[in-house]
mmCIF file of C-alpha atoms in Angstrom:
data_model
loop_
_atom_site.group_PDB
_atom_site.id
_atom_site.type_symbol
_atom_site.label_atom_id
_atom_site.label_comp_id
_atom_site.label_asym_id
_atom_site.label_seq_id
_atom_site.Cartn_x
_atom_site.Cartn_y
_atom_site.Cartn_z
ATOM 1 C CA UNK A 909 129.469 131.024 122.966
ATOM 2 C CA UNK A 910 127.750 130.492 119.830
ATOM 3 C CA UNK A 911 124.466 129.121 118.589
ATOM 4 C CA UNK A 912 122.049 129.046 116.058
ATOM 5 C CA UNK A 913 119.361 131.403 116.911
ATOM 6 C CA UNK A 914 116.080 131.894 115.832
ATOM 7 C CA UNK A 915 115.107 135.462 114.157
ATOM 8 C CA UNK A 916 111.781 135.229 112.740
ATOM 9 C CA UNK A 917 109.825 133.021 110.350
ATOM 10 C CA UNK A 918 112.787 132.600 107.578
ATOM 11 C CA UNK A 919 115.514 134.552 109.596
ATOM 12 C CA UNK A 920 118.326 132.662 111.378
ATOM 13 C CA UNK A 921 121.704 133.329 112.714
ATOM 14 C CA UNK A 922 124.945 131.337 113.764
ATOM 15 C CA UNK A 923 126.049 134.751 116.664
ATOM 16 C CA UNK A 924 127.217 135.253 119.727
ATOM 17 C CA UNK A 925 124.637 134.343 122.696
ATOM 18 C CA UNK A 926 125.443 134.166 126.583
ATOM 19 C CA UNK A 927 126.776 130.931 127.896
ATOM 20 C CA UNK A 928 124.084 128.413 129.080
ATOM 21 C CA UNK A 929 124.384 128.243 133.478
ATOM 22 C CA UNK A 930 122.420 125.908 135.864
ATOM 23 C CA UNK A 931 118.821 127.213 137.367
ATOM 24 C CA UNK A 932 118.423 123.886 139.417
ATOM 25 C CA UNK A 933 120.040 121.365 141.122
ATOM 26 C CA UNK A 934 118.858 118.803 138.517
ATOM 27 C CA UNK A 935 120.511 120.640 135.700
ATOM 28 C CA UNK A 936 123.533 119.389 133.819
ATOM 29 C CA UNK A 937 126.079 121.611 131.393
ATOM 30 C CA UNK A 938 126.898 120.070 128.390
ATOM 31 C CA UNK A 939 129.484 121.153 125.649
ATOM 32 C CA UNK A 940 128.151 119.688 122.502
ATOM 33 C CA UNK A 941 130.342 118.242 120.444
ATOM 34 C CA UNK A 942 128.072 116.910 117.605
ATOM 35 C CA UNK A 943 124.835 117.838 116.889
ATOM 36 C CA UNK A 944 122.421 117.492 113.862
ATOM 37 C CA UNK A 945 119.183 119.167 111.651
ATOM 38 C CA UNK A 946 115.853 118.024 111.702
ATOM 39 C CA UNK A 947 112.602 118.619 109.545
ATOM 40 C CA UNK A 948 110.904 120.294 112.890
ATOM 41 C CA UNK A 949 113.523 123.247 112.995
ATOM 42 C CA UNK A 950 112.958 123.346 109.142
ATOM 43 C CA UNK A 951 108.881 123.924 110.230
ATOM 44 C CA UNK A 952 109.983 126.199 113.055
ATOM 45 C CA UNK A 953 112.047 128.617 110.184
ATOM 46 C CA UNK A 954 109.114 127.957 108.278
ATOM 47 C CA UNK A 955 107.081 129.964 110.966
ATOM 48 C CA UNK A 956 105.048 126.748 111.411
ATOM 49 C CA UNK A 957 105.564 126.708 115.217
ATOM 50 C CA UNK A 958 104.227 129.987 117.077
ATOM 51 C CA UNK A 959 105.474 128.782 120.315
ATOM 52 C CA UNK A 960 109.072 129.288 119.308
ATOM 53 C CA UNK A 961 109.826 132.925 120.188
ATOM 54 C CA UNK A 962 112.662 135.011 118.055
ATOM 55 C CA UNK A 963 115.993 134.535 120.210
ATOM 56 C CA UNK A 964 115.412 131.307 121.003
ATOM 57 C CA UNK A 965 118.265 128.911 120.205
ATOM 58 C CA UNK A 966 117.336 125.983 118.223
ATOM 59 C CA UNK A 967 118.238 122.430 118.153
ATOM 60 C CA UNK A 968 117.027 119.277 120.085
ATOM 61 C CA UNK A 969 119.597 116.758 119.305
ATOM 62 C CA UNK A 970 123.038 116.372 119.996
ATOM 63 C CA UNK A 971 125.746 114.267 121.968
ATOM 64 C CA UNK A 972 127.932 115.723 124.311
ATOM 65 C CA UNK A 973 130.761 116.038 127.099
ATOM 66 C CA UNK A 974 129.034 116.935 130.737
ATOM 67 C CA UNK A 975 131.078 120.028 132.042
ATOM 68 C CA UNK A 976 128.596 121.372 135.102
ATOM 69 C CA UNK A 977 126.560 119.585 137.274
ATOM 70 C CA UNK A 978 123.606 120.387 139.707
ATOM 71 C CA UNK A 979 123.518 119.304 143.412
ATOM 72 C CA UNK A 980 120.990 116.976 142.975
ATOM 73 C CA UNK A 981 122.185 114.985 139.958
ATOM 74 C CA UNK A 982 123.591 111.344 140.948
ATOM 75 C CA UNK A 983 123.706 109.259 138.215
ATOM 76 C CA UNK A 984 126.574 111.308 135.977
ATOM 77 C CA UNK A 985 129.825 112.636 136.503
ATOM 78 C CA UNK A 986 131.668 115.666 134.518
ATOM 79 C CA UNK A 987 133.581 114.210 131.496
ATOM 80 C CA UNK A 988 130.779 111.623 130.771
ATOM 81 C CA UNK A 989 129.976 111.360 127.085
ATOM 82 C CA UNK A 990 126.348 111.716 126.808
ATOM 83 C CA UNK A 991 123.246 111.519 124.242
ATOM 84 C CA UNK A 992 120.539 114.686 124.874
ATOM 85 C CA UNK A 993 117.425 113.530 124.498
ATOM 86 C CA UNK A 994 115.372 115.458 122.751
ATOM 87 C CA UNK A 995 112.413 115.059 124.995
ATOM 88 C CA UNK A 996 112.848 116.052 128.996
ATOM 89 C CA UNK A 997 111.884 113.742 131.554
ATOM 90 C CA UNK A 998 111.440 114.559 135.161
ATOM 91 C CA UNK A 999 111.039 110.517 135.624
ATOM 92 C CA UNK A 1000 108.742 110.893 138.929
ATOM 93 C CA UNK A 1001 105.471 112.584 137.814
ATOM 94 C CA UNK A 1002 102.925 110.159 136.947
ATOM 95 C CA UNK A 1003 103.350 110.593 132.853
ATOM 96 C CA UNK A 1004 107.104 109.533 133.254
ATOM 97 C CA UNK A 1005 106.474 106.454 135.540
ATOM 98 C CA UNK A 1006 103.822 105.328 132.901
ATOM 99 C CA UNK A 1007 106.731 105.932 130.364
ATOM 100 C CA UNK A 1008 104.985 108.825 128.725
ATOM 101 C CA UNK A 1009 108.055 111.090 128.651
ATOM 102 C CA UNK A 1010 106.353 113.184 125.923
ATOM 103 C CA UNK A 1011 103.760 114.535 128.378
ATOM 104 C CA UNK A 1012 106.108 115.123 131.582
ATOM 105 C CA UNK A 1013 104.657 117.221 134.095
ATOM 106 C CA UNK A 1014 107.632 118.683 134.955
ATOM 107 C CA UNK A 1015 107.721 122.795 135.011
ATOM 108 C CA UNK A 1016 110.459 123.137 132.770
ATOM 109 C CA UNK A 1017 109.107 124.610 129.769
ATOM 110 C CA UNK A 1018 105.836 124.109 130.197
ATOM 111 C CA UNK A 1019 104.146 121.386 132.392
ATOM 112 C CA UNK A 1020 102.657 118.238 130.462
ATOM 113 C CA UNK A 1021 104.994 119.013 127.018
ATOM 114 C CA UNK A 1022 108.251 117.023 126.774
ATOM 115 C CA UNK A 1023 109.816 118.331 123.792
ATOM 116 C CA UNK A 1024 111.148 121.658 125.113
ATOM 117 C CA UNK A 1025 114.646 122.237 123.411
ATOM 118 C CA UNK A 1026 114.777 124.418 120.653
ATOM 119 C CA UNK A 1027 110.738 125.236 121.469
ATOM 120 C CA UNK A 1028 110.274 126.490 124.956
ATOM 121 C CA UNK A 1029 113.892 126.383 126.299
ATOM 122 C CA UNK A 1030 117.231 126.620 124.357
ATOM 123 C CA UNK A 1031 118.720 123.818 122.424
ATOM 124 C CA UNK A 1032 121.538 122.374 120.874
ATOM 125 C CA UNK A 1033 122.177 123.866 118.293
ATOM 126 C CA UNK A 1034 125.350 125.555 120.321
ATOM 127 C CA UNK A 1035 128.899 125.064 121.641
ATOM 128 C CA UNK A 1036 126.857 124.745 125.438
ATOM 129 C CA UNK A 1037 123.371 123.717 126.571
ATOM 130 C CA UNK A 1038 122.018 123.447 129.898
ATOM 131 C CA UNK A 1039 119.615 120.314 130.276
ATOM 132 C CA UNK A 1040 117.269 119.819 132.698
ATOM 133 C CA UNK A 1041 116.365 116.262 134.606
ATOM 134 C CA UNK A 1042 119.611 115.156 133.842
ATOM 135 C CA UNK A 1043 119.095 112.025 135.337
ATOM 136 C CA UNK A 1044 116.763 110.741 133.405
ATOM 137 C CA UNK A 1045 117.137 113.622 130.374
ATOM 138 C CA UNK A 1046 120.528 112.188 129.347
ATOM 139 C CA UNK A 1047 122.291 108.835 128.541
ATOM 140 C CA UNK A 1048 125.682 107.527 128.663
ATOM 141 C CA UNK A 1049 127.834 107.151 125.534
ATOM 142 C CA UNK A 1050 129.523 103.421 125.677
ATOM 143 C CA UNK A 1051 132.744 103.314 123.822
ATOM 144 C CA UNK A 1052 132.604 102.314 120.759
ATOM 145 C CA UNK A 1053 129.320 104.206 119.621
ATOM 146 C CA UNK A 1054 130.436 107.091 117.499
ATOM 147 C CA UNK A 1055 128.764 110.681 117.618
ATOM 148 C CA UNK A 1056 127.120 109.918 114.345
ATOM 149 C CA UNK A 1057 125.526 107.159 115.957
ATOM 150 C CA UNK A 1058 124.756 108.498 119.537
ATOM 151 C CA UNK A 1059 122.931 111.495 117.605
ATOM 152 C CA UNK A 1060 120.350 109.567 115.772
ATOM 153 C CA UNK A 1061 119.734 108.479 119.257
ATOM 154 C CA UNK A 1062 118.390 111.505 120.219
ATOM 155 C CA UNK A 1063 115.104 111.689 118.067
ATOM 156 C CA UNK A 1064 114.796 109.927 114.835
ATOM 157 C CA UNK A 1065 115.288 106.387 116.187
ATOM 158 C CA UNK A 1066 113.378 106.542 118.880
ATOM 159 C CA UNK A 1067 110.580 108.280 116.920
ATOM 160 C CA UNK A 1068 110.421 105.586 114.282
ATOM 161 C CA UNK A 1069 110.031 103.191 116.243
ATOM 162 C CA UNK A 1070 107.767 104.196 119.139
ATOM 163 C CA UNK A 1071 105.335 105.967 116.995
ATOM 164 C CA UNK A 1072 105.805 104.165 113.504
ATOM 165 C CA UNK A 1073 106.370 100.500 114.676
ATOM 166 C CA UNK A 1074 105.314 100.465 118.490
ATOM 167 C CA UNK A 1075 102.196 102.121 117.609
ATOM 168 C CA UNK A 1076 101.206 100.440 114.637
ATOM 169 C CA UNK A 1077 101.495 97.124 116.670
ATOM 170 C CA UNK A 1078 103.826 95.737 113.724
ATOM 171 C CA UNK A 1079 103.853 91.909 114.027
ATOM 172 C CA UNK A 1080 105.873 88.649 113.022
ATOM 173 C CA UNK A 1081 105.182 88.285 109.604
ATOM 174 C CA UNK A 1082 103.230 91.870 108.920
ATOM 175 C CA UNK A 1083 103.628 93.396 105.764
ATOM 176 C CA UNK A 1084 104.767 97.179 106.373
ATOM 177 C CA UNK A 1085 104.545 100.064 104.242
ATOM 178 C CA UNK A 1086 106.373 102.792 105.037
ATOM 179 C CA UNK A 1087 105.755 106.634 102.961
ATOM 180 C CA UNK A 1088 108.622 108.417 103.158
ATOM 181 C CA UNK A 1089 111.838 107.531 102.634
ATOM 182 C CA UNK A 1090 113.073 110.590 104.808
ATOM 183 C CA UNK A 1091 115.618 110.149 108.007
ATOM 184 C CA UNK A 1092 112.099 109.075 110.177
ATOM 185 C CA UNK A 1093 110.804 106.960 107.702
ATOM 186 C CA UNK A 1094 114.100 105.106 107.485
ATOM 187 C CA UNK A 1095 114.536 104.818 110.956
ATOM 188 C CA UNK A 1096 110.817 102.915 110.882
ATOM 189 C CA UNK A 1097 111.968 100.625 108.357
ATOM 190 C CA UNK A 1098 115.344 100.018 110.315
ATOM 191 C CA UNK A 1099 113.528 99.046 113.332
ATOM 192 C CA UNK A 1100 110.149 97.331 111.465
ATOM 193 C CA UNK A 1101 112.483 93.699 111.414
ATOM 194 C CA UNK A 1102 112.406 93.952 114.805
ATOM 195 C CA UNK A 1103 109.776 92.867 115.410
ATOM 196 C CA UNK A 1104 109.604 90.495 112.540
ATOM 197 C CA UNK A 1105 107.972 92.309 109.820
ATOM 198 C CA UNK A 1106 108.141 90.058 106.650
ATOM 199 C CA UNK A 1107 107.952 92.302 103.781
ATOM 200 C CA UNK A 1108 109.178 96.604 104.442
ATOM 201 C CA UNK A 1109 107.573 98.530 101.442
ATOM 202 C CA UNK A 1110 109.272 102.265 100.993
ATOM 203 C CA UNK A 1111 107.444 104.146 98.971
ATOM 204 C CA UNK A 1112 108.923 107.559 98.325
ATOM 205 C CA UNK A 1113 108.572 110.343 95.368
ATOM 206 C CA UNK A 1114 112.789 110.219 95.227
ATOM 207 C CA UNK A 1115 114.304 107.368 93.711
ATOM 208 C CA UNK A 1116 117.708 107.889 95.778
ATOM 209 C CA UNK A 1117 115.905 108.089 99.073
ATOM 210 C CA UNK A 1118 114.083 104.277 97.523
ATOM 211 C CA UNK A 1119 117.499 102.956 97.036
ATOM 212 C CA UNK A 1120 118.834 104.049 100.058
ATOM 213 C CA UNK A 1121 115.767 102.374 101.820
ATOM 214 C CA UNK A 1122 116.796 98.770 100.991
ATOM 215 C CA UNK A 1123 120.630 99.685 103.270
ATOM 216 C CA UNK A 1124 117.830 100.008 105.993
ATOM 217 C CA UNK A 1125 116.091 96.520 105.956
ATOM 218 C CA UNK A 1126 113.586 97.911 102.715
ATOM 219 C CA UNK A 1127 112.552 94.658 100.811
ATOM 220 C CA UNK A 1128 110.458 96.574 97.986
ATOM 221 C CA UNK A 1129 110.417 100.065 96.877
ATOM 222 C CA UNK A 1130 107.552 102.136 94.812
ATOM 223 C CA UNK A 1131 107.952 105.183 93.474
ATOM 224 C CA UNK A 1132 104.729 107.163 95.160
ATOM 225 C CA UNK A 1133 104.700 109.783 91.835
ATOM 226 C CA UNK A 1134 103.787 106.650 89.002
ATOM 227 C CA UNK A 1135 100.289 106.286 88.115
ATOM 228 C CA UNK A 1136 100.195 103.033 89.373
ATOM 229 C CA UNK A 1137 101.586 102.954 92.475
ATOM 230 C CA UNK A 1138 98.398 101.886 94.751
ATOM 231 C CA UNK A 1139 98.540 99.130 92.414
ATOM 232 C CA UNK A 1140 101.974 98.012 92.531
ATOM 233 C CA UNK A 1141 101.400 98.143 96.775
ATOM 234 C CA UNK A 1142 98.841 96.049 96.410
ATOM 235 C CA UNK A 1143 100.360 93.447 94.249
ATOM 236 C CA UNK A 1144 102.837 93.002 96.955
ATOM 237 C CA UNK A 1145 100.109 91.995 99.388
ATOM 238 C CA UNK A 1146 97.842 89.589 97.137
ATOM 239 C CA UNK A 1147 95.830 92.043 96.708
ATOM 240 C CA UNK A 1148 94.784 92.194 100.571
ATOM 241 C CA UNK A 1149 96.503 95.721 101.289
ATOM 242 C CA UNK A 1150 99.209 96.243 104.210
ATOM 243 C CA UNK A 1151 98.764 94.740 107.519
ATOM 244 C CA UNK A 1152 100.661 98.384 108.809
ATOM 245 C CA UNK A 1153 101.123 101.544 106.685
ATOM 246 C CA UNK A 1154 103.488 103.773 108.406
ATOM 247 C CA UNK A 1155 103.190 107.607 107.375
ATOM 248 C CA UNK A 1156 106.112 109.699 107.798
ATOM 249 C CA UNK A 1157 105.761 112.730 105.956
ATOM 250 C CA UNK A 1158 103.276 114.426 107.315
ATOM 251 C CA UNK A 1159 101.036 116.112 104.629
ATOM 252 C CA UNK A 1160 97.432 115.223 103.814
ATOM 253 C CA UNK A 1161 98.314 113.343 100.353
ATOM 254 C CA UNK A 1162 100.245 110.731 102.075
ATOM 255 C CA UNK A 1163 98.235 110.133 105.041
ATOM 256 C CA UNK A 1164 95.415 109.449 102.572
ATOM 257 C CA UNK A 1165 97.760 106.881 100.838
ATOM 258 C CA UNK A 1166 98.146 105.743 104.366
ATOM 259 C CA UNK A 1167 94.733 105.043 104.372
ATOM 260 C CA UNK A 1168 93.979 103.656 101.056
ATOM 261 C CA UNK A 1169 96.196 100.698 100.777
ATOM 262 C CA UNK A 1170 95.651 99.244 104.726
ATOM 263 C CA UNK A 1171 93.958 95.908 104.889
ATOM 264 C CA UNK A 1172 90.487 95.425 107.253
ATOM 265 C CA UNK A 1173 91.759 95.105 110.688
ATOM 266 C CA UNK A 1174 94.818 97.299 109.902
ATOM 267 C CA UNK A 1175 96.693 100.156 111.545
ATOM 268 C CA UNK A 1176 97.650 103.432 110.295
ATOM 269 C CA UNK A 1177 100.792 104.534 112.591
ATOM 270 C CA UNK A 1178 101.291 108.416 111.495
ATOM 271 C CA UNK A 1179 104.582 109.503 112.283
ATOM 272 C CA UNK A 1180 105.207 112.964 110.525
ATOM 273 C CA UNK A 1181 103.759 116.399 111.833
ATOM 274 C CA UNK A 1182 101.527 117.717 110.283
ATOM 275 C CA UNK A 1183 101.230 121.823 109.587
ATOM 276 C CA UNK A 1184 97.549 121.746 108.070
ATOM 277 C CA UNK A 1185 94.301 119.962 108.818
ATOM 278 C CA UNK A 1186 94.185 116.419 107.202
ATOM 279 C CA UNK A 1187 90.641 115.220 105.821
ATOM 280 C CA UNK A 1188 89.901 111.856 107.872
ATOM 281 C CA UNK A 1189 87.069 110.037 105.807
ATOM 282 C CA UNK A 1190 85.227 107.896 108.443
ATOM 283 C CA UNK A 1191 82.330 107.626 105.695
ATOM 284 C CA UNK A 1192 84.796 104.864 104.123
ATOM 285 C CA UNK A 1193 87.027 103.660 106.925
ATOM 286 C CA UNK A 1194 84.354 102.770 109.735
ATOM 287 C CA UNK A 1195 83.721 99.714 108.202
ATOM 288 C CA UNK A 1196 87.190 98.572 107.606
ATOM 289 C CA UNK A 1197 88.241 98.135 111.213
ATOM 290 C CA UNK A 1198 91.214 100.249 110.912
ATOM 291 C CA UNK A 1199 93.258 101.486 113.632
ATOM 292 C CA UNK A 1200 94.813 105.204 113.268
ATOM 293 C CA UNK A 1201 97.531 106.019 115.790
ATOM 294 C CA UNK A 1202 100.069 109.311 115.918
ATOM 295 C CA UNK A 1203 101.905 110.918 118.708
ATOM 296 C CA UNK A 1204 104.977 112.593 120.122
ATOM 297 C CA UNK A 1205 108.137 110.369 120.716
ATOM 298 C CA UNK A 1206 108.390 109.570 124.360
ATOM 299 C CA UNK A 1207 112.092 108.228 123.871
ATOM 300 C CA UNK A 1208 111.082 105.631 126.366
ATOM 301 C CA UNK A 1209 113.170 102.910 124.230
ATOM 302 C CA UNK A 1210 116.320 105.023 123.705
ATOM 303 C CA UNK A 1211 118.174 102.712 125.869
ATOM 304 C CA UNK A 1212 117.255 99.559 124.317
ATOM 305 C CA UNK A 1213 117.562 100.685 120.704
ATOM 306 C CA UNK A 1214 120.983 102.352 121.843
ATOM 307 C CA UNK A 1215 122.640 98.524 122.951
ATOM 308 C CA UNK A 1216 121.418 97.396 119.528
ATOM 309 C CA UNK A 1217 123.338 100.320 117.557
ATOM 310 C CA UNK A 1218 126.221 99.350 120.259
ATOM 311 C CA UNK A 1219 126.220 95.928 118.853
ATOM 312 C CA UNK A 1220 125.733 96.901 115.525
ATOM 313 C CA UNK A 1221 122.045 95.075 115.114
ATOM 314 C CA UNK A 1222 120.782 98.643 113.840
ATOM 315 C CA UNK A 1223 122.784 101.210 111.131
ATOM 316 C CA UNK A 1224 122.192 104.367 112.527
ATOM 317 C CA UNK A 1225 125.794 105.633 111.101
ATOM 318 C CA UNK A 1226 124.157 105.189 107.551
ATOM 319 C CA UNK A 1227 121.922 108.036 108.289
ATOM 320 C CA UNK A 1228 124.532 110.407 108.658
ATOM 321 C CA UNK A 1229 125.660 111.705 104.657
ATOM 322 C CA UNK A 1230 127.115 115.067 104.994
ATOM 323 C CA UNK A 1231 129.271 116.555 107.386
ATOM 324 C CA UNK A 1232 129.726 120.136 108.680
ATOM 325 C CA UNK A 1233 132.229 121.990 111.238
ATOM 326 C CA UNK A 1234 130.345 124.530 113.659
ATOM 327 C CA UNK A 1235 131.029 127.565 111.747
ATOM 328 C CA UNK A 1236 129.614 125.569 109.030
ATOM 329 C CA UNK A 1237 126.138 125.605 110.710
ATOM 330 C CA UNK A 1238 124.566 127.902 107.670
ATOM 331 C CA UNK A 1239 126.129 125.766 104.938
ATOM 332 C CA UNK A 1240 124.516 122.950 106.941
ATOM 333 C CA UNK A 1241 121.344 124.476 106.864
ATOM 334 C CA UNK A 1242 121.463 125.575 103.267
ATOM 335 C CA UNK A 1243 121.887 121.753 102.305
ATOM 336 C CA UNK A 1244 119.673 119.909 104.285
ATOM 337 C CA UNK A 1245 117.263 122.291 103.188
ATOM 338 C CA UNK A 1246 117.869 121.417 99.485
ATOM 339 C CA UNK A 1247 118.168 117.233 100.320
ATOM 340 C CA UNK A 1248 116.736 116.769 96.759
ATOM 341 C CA UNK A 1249 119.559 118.177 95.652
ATOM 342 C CA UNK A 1250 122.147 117.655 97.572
ATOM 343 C CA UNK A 1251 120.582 114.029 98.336
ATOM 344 C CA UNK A 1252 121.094 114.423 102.288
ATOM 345 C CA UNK A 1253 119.749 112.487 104.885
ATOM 346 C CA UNK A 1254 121.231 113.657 108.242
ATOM 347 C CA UNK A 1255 124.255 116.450 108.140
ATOM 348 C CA UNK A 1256 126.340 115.677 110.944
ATOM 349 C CA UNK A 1257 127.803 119.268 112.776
ATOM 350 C CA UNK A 1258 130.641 118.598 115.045
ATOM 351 C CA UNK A 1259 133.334 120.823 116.690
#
């Protein structure tokens, strides 16, 4: 088959590779038909993640068609259309039953890390990938849900919300700031009316990401690169700062931002990865009662968030701006790479 394989910090290739077969009864085969790019393989080409060995196949999204299935696996049948998580779940070790999927125990890959494809096993990036824990590792596709849907499914909803609106305990009436205007940071500020923010600030660098932000459920935008931008925050708080300021970039400048325009008694959710040490200025925030949360999507609420796409409360197909066949995968690459330019959000691949 082919896949997208990982050569070396800035080396990658769409080649031939072995086809994917099961190791354990709990494994599934799936042929992906759709799959997608996201900022972490960007790091990973970046060199940014040592764990990822050259050879391995990258990717850790993607909806499928089950062809293979191990012994032990009850809950699917081959043909079902299915989203791949993008984080493995055993679903018996005590991290899964306390919904910590991010942290399953589970040997595959390494014990206590839950985002394995395209890091410590292969990924989806390919016409094949084998997927372990199927059970509980992959979900039905109801008709009607499109494969640009089902794929934002597999990470950047889920993140969003767990780790951008979950964890910063967003509220009925909050105002929430959200820094970048990215496919993450959108996917917070789809999900923030759920539960019941009043006001969504995005506040980006690019003004088409901003306008883009209000198809989401954005009631404000501020540009993050004007002089006055703290101030213009502010203004839409009485002065009082945000009752949530959701970071999803994942650089030190805009988790200090984070910081800076909070209220007392606020949270900081920080959603992006960060690749260097960020400074965390406790001299200033110990007296302002904040609360600073970050983490690793468990995609415990993929189910829930996938009924609401299914019923069209949530526009995940509005993520999904360019689209790419297979043998396309470098052209793919090349543009989501340049989203400045090319003014990309998700690029769909498909067979």
């Amino acid at each position: 088959m082919k896949a997208l394989v990982y050569g070396g910090p800035g080396l990658k290739s769409w080649t031939d590779v072995p086809d994917p077969t099961l190791q354990k009864s709990t494994d599934a085969i799936v042929r992906v038909d759709t799959t997608t790019i996201c900022g972490t393989d960007l790091h990973i080409l970046k060199g940014d993640v040592p764990a990822v060995t050259v050879g391995r196949i990258l990717g850790h999204e993607g909806v499928g068609t089950i062809t293979e299935l191990g012994s032990s696996v009850s809950n699917l049948k081959v043909g079902d259309r299915v989203i791949i998580s993008c984080i493995k779940s055993c679903g018996h070790c005590s991290n899964c039953a306390n919904g910590l999927y991010s942290h399953c125990l589970g040997d595959e890959g390494a014990s206590g890390i839950g985002w394995v494809f395209g890091h410590l096993i292969d990924g989806t990036q390919a016409e094949f990938v084998r997927v372990p824990y199927a059970d509980n590792s992959l979900h039905k596709l109801p008709e009607g849900v499109s494969d640009d849907q089902g794929v934002m499914l597999s990470d950047i909803l889920p993140t969003g919300f767990e780790i951008g609106v979950q964890y910063g305990r967003v509220k009925p009436g909050d105002v929430v700031a959200v820094i970048g205007a990215g496919p993450v940071g959108l996917a917070a500020i789809a999900t923030a009316g759920l539960y019941g923010a009043a006001t969504i600030i995005a506040i980006d660098l690019d003004h088409n990401r901003l306008e883009r932000a209000r198809d989401f459920g954005a009631t404000d935008t501020v540009v993050s690169g004007a002089a006055d931008w703290k101030e213009q925050v502010l203004a839409l708080t009485d002065g009082a700062g945000v009752d949530v300021a959701i970071e999803a970039v994942g650089i030190p400048q805009t988790f200090t931002m984070a910081t800076e325009i909070v209220r007392p008694g606020g949270n900081v959710a920080n959603v992006g990865v960060h690749g260097k040490p960020v400074d965390l200025h406790l001299e200033n925030l110990w007296i302002q009662n904040i609360t600073i949360s970050m983490g690793l999507v468990n995609a415990n609420t993929t189910k829930m968030l996938l009924k609401l796409v299914a019923s069209k409360k949530l526009p995940a197909e509005k993520l999904a701006t360019h689209h790419f066949s297979f043998d396309q995968f470098l052209e793919a690459y090349d543009t989501f790479g340049r989203a400045s330019e090319t003014k990309a959000l998700k690029v769909i691949i498909s067979r």
